[in-house]
PDB file of C-alpha atoms in Angstrom:
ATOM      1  CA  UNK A   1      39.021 114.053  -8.649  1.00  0.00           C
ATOM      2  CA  UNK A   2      39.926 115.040 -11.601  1.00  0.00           C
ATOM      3  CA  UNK A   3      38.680 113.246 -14.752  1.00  0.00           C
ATOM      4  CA  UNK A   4      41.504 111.156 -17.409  1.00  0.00           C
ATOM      5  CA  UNK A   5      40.507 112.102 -20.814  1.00  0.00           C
ATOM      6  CA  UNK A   6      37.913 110.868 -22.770  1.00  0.00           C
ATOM      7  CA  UNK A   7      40.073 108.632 -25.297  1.00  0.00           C
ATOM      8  CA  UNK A   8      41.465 106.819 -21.953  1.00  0.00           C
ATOM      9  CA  UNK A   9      37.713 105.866 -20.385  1.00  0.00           C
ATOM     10  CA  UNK A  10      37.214 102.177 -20.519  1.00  0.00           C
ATOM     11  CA  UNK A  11      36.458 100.534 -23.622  1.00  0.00           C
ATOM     12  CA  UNK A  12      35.920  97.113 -24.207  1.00  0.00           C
ATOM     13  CA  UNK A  13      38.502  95.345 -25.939  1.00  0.00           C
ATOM     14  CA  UNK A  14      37.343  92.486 -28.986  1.00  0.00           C
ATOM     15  CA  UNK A  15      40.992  89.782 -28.900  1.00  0.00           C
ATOM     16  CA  UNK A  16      39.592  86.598 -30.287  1.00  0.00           C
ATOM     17  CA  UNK A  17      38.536  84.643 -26.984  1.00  0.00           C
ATOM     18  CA  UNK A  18      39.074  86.955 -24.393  1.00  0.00           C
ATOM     19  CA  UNK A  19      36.649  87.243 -22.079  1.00  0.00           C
ATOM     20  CA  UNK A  20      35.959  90.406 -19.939  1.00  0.00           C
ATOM     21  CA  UNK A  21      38.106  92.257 -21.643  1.00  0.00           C
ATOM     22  CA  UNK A  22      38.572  96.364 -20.964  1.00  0.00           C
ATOM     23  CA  UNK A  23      40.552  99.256 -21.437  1.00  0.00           C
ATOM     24  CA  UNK A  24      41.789 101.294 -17.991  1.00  0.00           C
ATOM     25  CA  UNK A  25      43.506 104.310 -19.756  1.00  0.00           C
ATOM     26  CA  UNK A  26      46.565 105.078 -21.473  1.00  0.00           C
ATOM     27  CA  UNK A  27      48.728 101.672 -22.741  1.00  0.00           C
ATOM     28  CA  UNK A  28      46.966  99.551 -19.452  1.00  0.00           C
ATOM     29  CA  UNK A  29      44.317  97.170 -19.980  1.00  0.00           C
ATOM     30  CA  UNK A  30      42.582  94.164 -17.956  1.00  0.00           C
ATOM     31  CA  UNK A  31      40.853  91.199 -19.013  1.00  0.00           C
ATOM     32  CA  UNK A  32      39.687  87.307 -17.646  1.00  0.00           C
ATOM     33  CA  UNK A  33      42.133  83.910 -18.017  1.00  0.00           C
ATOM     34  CA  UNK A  34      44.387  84.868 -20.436  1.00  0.00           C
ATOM     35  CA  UNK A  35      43.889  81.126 -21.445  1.00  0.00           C
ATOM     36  CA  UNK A  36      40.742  81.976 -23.282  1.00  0.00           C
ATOM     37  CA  UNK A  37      42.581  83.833 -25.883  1.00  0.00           C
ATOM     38  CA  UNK A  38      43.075  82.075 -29.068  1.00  0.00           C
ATOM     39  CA  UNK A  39      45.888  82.490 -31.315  1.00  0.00           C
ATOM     40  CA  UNK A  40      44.542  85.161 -32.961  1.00  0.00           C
ATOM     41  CA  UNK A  41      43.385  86.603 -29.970  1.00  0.00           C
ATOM     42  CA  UNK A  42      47.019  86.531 -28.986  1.00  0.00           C
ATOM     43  CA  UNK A  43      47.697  88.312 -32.360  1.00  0.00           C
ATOM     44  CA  UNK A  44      45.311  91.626 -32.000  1.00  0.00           C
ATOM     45  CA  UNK A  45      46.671  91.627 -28.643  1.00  0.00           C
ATOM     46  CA  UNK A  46      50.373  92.465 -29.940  1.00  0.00           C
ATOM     47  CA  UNK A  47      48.960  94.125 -32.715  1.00  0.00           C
ATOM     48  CA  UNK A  48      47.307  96.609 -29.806  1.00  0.00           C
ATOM     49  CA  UNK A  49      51.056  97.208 -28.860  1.00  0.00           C
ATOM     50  CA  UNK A  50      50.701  94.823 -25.675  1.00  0.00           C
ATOM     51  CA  UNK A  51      54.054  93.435 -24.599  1.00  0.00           C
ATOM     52  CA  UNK A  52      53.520  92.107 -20.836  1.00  0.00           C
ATOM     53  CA  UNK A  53      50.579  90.274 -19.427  1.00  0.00           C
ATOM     54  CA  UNK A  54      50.843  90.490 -15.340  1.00  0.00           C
ATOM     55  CA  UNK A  55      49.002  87.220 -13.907  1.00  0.00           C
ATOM     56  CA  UNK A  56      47.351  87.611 -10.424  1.00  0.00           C
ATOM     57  CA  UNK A  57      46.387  84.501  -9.884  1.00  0.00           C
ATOM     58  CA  UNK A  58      47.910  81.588  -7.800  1.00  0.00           C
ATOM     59  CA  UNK A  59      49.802  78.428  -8.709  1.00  0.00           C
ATOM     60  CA  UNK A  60      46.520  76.118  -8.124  1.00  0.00           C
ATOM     61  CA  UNK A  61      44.662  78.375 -10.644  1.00  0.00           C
ATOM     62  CA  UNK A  62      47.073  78.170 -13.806  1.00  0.00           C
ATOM     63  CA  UNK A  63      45.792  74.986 -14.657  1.00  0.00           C
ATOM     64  CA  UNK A  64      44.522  74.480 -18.176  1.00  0.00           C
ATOM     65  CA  UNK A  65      40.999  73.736 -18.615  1.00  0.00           C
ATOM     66  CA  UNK A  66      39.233  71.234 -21.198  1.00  0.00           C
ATOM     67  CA  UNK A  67      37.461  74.383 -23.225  1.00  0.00           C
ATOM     68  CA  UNK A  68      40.402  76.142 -23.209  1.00  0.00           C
ATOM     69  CA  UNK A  69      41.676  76.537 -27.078  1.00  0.00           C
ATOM     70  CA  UNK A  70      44.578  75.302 -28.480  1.00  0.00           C
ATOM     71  CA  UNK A  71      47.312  77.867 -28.389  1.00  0.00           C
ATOM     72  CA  UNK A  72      50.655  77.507 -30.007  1.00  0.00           C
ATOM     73  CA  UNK A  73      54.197  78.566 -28.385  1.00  0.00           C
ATOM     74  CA  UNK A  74      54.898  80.817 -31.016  1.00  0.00           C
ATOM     75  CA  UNK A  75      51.132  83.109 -30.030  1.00  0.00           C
ATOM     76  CA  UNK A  76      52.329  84.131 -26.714  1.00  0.00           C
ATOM     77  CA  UNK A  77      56.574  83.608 -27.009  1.00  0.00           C
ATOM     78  CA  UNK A  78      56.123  87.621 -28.118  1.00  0.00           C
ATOM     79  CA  UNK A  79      55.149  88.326 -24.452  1.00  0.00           C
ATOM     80  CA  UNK A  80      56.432  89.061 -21.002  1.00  0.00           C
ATOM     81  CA  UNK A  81      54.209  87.084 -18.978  1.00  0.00           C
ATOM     82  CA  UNK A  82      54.613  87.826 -15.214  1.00  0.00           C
ATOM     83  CA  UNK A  83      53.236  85.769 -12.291  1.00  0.00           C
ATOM     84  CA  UNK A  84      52.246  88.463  -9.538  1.00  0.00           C
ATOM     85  CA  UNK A  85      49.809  86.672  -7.454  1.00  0.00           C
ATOM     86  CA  UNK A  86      47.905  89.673  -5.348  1.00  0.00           C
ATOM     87  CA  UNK A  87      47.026  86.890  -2.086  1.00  0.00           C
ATOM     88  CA  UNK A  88      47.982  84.241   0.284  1.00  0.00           C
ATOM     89  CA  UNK A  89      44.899  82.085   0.195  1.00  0.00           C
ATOM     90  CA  UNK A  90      46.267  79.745   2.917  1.00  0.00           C
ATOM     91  CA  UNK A  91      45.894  82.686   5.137  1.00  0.00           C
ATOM     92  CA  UNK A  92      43.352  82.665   7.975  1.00  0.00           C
ATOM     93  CA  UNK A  93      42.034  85.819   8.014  1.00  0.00           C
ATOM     94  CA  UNK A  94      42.055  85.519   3.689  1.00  0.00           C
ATOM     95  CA  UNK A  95      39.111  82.592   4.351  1.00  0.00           C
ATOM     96  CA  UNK A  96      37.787  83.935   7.308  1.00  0.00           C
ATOM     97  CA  UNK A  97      36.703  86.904   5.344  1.00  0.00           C
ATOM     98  CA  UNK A  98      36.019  86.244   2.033  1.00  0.00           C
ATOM     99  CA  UNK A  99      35.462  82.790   1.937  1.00  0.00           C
ATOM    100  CA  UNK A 100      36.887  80.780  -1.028  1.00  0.00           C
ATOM    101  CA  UNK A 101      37.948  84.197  -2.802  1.00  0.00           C
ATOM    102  CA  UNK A 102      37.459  87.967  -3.391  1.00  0.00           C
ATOM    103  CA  UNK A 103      34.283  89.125  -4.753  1.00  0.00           C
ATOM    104  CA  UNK A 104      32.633  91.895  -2.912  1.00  0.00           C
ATOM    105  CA  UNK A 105      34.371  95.766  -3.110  1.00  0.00           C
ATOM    106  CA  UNK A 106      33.186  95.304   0.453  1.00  0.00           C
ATOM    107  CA  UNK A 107      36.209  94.047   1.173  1.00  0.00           C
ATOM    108  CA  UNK A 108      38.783  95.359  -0.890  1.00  0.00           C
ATOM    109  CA  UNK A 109      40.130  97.376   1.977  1.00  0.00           C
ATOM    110  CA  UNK A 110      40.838  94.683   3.765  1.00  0.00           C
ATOM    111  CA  UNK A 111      42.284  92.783   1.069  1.00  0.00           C
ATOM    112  CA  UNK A 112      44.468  95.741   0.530  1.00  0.00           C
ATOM    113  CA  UNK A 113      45.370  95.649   4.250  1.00  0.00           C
ATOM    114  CA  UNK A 114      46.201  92.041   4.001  1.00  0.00           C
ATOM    115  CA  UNK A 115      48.287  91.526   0.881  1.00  0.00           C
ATOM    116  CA  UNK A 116      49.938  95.139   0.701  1.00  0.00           C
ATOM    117  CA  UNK A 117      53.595  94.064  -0.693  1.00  0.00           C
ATOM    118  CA  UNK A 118      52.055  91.714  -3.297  1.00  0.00           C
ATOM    119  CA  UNK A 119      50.054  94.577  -4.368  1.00  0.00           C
ATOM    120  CA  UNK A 120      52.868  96.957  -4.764  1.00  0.00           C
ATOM    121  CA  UNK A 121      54.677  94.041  -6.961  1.00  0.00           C
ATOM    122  CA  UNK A 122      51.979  94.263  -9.252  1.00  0.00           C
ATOM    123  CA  UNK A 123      52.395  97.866  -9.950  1.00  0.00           C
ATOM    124  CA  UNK A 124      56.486  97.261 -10.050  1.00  0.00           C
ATOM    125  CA  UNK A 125      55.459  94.752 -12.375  1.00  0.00           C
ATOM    126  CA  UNK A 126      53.660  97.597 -14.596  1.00  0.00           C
ATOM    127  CA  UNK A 127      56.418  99.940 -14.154  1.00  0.00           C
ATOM    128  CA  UNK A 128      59.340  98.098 -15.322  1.00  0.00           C
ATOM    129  CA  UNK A 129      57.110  96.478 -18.306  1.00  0.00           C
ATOM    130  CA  UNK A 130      57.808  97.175 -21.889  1.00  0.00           C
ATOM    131  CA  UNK A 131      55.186  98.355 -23.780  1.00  0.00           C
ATOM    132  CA  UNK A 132      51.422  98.003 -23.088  1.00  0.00           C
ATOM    133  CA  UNK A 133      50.462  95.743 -20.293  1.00  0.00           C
ATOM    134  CA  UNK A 134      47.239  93.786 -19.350  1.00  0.00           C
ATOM    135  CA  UNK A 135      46.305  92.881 -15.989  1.00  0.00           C
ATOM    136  CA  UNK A 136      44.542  89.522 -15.610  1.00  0.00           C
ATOM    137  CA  UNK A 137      42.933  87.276 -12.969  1.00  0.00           C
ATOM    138  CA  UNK A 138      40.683  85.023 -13.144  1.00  0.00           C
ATOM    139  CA  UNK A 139      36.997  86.283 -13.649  1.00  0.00           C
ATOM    140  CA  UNK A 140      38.461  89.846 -14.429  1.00  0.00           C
ATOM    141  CA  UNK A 141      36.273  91.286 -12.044  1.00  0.00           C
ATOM    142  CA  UNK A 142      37.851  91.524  -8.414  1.00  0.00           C
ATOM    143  CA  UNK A 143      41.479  91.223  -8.049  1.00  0.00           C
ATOM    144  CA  UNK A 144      41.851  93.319 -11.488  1.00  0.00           C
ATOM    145  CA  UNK A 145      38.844  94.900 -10.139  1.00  0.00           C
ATOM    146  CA  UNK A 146      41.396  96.388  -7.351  1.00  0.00           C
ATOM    147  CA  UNK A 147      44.018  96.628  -9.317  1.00  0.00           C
ATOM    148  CA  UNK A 148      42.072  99.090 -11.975  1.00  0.00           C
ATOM    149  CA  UNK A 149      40.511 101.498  -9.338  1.00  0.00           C
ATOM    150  CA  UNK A 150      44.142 102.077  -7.110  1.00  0.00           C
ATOM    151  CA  UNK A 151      45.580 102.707 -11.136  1.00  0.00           C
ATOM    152  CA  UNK A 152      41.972 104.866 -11.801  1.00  0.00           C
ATOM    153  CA  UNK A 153      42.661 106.608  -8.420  1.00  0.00           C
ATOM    154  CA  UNK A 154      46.623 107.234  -9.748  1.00  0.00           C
ATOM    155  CA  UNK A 155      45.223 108.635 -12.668  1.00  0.00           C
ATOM    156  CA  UNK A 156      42.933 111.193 -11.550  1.00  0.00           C
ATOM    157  CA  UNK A 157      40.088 109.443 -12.661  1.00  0.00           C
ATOM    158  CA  UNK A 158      36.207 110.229 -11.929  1.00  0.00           C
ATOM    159  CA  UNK A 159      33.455 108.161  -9.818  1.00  0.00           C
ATOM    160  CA  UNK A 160      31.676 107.800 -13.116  1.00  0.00           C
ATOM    161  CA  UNK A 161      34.876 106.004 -14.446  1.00  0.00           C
ATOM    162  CA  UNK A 162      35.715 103.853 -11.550  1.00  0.00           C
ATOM    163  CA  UNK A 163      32.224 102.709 -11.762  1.00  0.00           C
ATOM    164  CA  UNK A 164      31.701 101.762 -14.885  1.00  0.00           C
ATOM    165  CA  UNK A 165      35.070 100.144 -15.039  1.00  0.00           C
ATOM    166  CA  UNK A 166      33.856  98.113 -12.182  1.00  0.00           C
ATOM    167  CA  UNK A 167      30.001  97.604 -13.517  1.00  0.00           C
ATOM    168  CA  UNK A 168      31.628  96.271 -16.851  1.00  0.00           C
ATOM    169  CA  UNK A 169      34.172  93.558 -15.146  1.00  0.00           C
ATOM    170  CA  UNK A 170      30.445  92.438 -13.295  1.00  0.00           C
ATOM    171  CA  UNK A 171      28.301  92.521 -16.466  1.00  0.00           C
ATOM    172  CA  UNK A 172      31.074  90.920 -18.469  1.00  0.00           C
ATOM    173  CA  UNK A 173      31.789  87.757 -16.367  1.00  0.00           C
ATOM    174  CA  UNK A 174      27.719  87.525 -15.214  1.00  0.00           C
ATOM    175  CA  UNK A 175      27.455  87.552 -19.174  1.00  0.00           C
ATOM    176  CA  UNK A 176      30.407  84.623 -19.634  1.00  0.00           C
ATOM    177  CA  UNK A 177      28.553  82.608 -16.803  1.00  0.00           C
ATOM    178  CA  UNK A 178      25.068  83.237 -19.091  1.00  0.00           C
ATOM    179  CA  UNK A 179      26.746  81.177 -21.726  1.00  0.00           C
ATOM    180  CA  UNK A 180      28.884  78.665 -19.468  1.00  0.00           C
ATOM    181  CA  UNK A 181      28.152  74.914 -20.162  1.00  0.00           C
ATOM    182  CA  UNK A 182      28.371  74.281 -16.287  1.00  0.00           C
ATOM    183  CA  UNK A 183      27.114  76.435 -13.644  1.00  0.00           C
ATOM    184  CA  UNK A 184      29.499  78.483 -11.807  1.00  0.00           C
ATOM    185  CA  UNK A 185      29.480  76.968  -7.976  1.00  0.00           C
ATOM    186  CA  UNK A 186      29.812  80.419  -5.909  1.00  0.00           C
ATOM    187  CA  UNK A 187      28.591  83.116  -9.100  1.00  0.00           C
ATOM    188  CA  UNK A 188      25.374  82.096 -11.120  1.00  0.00           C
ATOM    189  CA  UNK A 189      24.284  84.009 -13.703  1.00  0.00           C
ATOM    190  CA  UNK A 190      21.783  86.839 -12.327  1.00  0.00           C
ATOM    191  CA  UNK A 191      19.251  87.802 -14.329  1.00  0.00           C
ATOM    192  CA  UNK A 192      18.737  91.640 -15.336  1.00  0.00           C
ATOM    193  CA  UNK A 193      17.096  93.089 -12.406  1.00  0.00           C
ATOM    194  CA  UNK A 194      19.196  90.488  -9.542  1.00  0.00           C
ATOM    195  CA  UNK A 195      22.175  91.663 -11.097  1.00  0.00           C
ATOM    196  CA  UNK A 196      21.333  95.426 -11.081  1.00  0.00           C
ATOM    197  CA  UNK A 197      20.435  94.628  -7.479  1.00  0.00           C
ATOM    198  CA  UNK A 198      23.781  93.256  -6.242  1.00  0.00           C
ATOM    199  CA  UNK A 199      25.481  96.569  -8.794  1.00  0.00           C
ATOM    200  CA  UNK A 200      23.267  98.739  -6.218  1.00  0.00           C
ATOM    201  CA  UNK A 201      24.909  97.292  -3.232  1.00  0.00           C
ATOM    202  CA  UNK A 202      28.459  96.529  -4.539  1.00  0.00           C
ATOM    203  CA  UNK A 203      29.118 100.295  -6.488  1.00  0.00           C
ATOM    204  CA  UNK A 204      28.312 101.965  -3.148  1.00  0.00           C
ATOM    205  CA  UNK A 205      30.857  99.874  -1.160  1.00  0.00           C
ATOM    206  CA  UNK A 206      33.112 100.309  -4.473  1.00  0.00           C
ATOM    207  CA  UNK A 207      33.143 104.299  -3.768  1.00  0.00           C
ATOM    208  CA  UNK A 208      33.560 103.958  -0.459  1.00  0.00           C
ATOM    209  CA  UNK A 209      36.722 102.236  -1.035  1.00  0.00           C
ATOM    210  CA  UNK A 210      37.750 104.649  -3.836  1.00  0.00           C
ATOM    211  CA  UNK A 211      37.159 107.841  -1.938  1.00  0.00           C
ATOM    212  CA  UNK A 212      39.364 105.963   1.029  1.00  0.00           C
ATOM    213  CA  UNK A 213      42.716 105.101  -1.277  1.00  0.00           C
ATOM    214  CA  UNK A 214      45.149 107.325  -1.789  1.00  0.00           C
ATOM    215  CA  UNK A 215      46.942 104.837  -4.749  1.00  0.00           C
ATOM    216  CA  UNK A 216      50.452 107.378  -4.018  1.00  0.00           C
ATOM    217  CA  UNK A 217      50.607 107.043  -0.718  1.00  0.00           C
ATOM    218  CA  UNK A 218      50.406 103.513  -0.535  1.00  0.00           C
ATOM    219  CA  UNK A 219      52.874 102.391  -3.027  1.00  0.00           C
ATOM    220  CA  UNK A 220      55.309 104.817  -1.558  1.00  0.00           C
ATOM    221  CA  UNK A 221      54.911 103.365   1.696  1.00  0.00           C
ATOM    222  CA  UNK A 222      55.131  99.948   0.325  1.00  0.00           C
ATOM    223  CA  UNK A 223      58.167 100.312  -1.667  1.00  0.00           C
ATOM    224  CA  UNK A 224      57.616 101.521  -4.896  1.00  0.00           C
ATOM    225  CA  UNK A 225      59.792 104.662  -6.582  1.00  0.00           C
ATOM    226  CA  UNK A 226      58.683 107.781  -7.615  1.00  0.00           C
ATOM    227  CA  UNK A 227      60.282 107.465 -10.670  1.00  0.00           C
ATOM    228  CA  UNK A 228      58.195 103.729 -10.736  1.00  0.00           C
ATOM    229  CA  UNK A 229      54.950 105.847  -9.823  1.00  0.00           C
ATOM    230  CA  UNK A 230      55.983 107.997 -12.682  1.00  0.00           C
ATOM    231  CA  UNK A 231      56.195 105.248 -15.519  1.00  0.00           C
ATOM    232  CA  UNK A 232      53.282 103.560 -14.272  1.00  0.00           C
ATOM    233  CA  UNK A 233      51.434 107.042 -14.742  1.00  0.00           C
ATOM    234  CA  UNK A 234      53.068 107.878 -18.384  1.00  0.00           C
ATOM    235  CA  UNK A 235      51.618 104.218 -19.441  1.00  0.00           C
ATOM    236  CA  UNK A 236      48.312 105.366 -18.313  1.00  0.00           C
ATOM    237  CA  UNK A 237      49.140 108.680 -19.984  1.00  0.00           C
ATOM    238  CA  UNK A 238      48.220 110.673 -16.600  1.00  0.00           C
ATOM    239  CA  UNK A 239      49.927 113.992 -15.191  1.00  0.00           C
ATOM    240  CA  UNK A 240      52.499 113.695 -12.727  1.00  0.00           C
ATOM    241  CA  UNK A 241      51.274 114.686  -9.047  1.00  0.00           C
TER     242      UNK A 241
END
């Protein structure tokens, strides 16, 4: 594959409160519970030129939380915020395979296999947006995880990109949990050499699903444009195919 240009590899990205926060390439970013921003988080994050924040999550997960800051109306009334929830996780197979969510690039193709038409919203989501858009779930590893390598695959972008993208969205959260007043029940903290472990493992099922997507392909034959495909790829400033 060809490699995106060195001023679009992932950066991470310092809004006041976000956690897990990175750059994908062009105008396209990804990040953690957008309810961990403060107000001035909110703030850098328009300053940045972001305009729409794409939510993967499900209802049951939108719920504030005690930590979460205090944000006022007026911090986020700036932005598009659009609900695009990538799963179903009332269905069978969902559970049956990755128990109480997604978190192993083991089984992103099957997740992609599952959920294909609620994957293509999210990237008609990112078309039609104005401006810069972040992509959020919850941890801002796995379903923004999948959402970051089909957009990295669009792009042209290297193995050495997809996996650091995905090796930062692990180190950042395993770092939130390191700091987390109450233990996460499914994803302790690892220590340094349990987490470079599990990286082992998970970056060579992460290829193995990158060198099997074809990112085109699959949102033409789930109902998304060309001329869609083509905004999506002038936001991540990427040559047409």
């Amino acid at each position: 594959m060809d490699g995106i240009s060195t001023a679009a590899k992932q950066r991470g990205v310092r809004w006041d409160g976000a956690v897990n926060a990175w750059h994908i390439a062009g105008s396209v970013y990804r990040m953690g519970r957008r309810e961990w921003l403060t107000d001035a988080g909110w703030q850098q994050m328009y300053d940045a030129g972001i305009r729409t924040v794409i939510d993967l999550r499900t209802l049951r997960e939108q719920q504030p939380r005690e930590i979460d800051p205090e944000v006022s109306a007026e911090a986020t009334a700036r932005f598009d915020i659009v609900h695009c929830p990538t799963e179903d996780p009332e269905d069978k197979e969902f559970t049956e395979l990755f128990g109480p969510y997604l978190k192993d690039p083991a089984h992103y193709a099957d997740y992609v296999r599952l959920f294909p038409d609620k994957l293509a919203a999210v990237f008609k989501a990112i078309a039609a947006a104005p401006g810069g858009v972040v992509v959020h779930c919850a941890a801002g590893r796995d379903r923004s995880g999948i959402i970051a390598v089909m957009l990295q695959n669009l792009a042209g972008a290297s193995d050495e990109e997809i996996v650091r993208g995905y090796q930062q969205g692990m180190r950042g959260i395993n770092e939130r949990h390191r700091h987390h007043r109450a233990p996460h029940a499914h994803d302790p903290f690892l220590e340094e050499d349990a987490l470079e472990a599990m990286l082992s493992v998970r970056t060579a099922s992460l290829l193995e699903f990158a060198h099997s997507l074809d990112t085109f392909a699959f949102l033409g034959a789930n109902g998304v444009s060309e001329v869609e495909v083509a905004a999506i790829r002038a936001k991540l400033n990427a040559p047409g195919r």
